Short mmCIF file of C-alpha atoms in Angstrom, two decimals:
data_model
loop_
_atom_site.label_atom_id
_atom_site.label_comp_id
_atom_site.label_asym_id
_atom_site.label_seq_id
_atom_site.Cartn_x
_atom_site.Cartn_y
_atom_site.Cartn_z
CA MET A 1 24.38 35.76 -20.97
CA THR A 2 26.43 37.88 -18.02
CA PRO A 3 29.17 39.72 -19.18
CA ARG A 4 32.38 39.03 -17.25
CA PHE A 5 35.34 40.81 -16.26
CA ASP A 6 38.16 40.31 -19.01
CA ALA A 7 40.58 43.08 -19.04
CA ILE A 8 42.05 46.57 -17.83
CA GLY A 9 42.46 49.12 -20.13
CA LEU A 10 44.50 51.96 -19.88
CA VAL A 11 45.52 54.90 -22.38
CA ALA A 12 49.28 55.40 -22.92
CA SER A 13 50.59 58.72 -24.01
CA ASP A 14 54.00 57.24 -24.60
CA MET A 15 53.84 53.28 -25.24
CA ALA A 16 57.47 52.66 -24.79
CA ALA A 17 57.43 54.29 -21.39
CA SER A 18 54.20 52.50 -20.23
CA VAL A 19 55.47 49.00 -21.60
CA ALA A 20 58.73 49.48 -19.91
CA PHE A 21 57.04 50.71 -16.49
CA TYR A 22 54.84 47.72 -16.46
CA ARG A 23 57.53 45.05 -17.27
CA ARG A 24 59.58 46.47 -14.52
CA LEU A 25 56.54 45.14 -12.25
CA GLY A 26 56.57 41.81 -14.16
CA PHE A 27 53.79 42.27 -16.74
CA ALA A 28 54.93 40.08 -19.83
CA PHE A 29 54.29 42.28 -22.85
CA PRO A 30 55.54 40.52 -25.88
CA GLU A 31 58.79 41.61 -27.73
CA GLY A 32 58.09 44.63 -29.86
CA ALA A 33 54.97 45.80 -27.65
CA GLU A 34 56.68 49.19 -26.98
CA THR A 35 56.49 50.05 -30.70
CA GLN A 36 52.74 49.08 -31.25
CA ALA A 37 49.66 51.28 -30.95
CA HIS A 38 47.80 48.40 -28.90
CA ALA A 39 49.58 45.97 -26.40
CA GLU A 40 48.40 43.21 -24.18
CA ALA A 41 49.97 41.34 -21.27
CA GLN A 42 48.28 38.24 -20.13
CA LEU A 43 47.32 38.37 -16.25
CA PRO A 44 47.17 35.38 -13.84
CA GLY A 45 43.46 34.06 -13.80
CA GLY A 46 43.23 34.92 -17.42
CA LEU A 47 42.72 38.69 -16.95
CA ARG A 48 44.42 40.93 -19.49
CA LEU A 49 46.12 44.46 -19.08
CA LEU A 50 45.60 46.43 -22.50
CA LEU A 51 47.38 49.40 -23.35
CA ASP A 52 46.38 51.71 -26.16
CA THR A 53 48.06 54.93 -27.51
CA GLU A 54 46.27 58.12 -27.48
CA GLU A 55 46.10 58.15 -31.24
CA THR A 56 44.60 54.72 -31.31
CA VAL A 57 41.69 55.97 -28.88
CA ARG A 58 41.24 59.12 -31.21
CA SER A 59 41.05 57.00 -34.36
CA PHE A 60 37.62 55.73 -32.93
CA HIS A 61 36.84 58.71 -30.69
CA PRO A 62 37.90 61.72 -32.29
CA GLU A 63 37.06 64.15 -29.46
CA TRP A 64 38.63 61.94 -26.43
CA GLN A 65 40.82 63.99 -24.14
CA PRO A 66 43.19 62.63 -21.52
CA GLY A 67 41.82 62.90 -17.90
CA ARG A 68 43.72 64.50 -14.90
CA GLY A 69 44.30 60.88 -13.46
CA GLY A 70 43.77 59.79 -9.93
CA ARG A 71 40.34 58.26 -10.55
CA SER A 72 41.82 54.90 -11.23
CA SER A 73 44.57 52.67 -9.98
CA ILE A 74 45.71 49.03 -10.08
CA ALA A 75 46.78 47.16 -6.84
CA LEU A 76 49.45 44.74 -7.04
CA LEU A 77 49.99 42.28 -4.08
CA CYS A 78 53.67 41.88 -3.24
CA GLU A 79 55.22 38.93 -1.26
CA SER A 80 55.98 40.98 1.91
CA PRO A 81 56.16 44.04 3.55
CA ALA A 82 60.00 44.40 2.48
CA GLU A 83 59.16 43.90 -1.01
CA VAL A 84 56.64 46.94 -0.86
CA ASP A 85 59.48 48.85 0.16
CA ALA A 86 61.98 47.57 -2.60
CA VAL A 87 59.59 47.71 -5.36
CA TYR A 88 58.57 51.40 -4.67
CA GLU A 89 62.30 52.64 -4.11
CA GLU A 90 63.29 50.66 -7.44
CA LEU A 91 60.33 52.72 -9.23
CA VAL A 92 61.39 55.88 -7.60
CA ALA A 93 64.89 55.77 -8.31
CA ALA A 94 64.03 55.01 -11.89
CA GLY A 95 62.44 58.38 -12.25
CA HIS A 96 58.65 57.28 -11.73
CA HIS A 97 56.41 59.57 -9.54
CA GLY A 98 56.25 58.37 -5.99
CA GLU A 99 52.68 59.34 -4.68
CA LEU A 100 52.71 57.73 -1.16
CA LYS A 101 55.68 56.43 0.42
CA PRO A 102 55.23 52.95 2.08
CA TRP A 103 53.42 53.00 5.44
CA ASP A 104 51.85 50.43 7.58
CA ALA A 105 48.18 50.91 7.04
CA VAL A 106 45.45 50.71 9.84
CA TRP A 107 43.98 47.84 7.75
CA GLY A 108 46.97 45.53 8.14
CA GLN A 109 48.92 46.08 5.23
CA ARG A 110 52.24 47.92 4.06
CA TYR A 111 51.16 50.08 1.42
CA ALA A 112 52.62 52.37 -1.20
CA VAL A 113 51.34 54.16 -4.56
CA VAL A 114 53.30 55.16 -7.51
CA HIS A 115 52.40 56.43 -10.62
CA ASP A 116 52.63 55.01 -14.11
CA PRO A 117 54.20 57.19 -16.90
CA ASP A 118 50.65 58.62 -17.61
CA GLY A 119 49.57 59.31 -13.88
CA ASN A 120 47.58 56.32 -13.22
CA GLY A 121 47.91 55.15 -9.72
CA VAL A 122 49.55 51.60 -9.07
CA ASP A 123 49.15 50.58 -5.41
CA LEU A 124 51.88 48.21 -3.85
CA PHE A 125 50.81 46.14 -0.90
CA ALA A 126 51.36 43.24 1.47
CA PRO A 127 50.08 41.93 4.67
CA LEU A 128 51.68 42.84 7.55
CA PRO A 129 53.06 40.13 9.81
CA GLY A 130 50.35 38.98 12.21
CA ASP A 131 47.50 39.94 10.11
#
């Protein structure tokens, strides 16, 4: 038997803020997820995004402490370079931290990074025309 990749799990300090952030990006969390201790959104290809509150994690790992962020991120493919810019601007305008403004990366993509409410990186990217 070989384990298979099934889900991405993140710890949320504020479930409502995290669910709202990821819903803005198109993740389909069920109604009422913002009040739950654990929430899941189905992703394309059968993967899932899992959110757990800090209290939930401490219920089975009492010594758990939040990290300082910056060690993980999720990457979201946008339809165009213009969509990278638009999504970045929408999230920053909504009060989320823009870590790296959109730029044309040397590897042929329009790229930007925002942080979710807990400081996890969310990379936005799209191929540049001609690449």
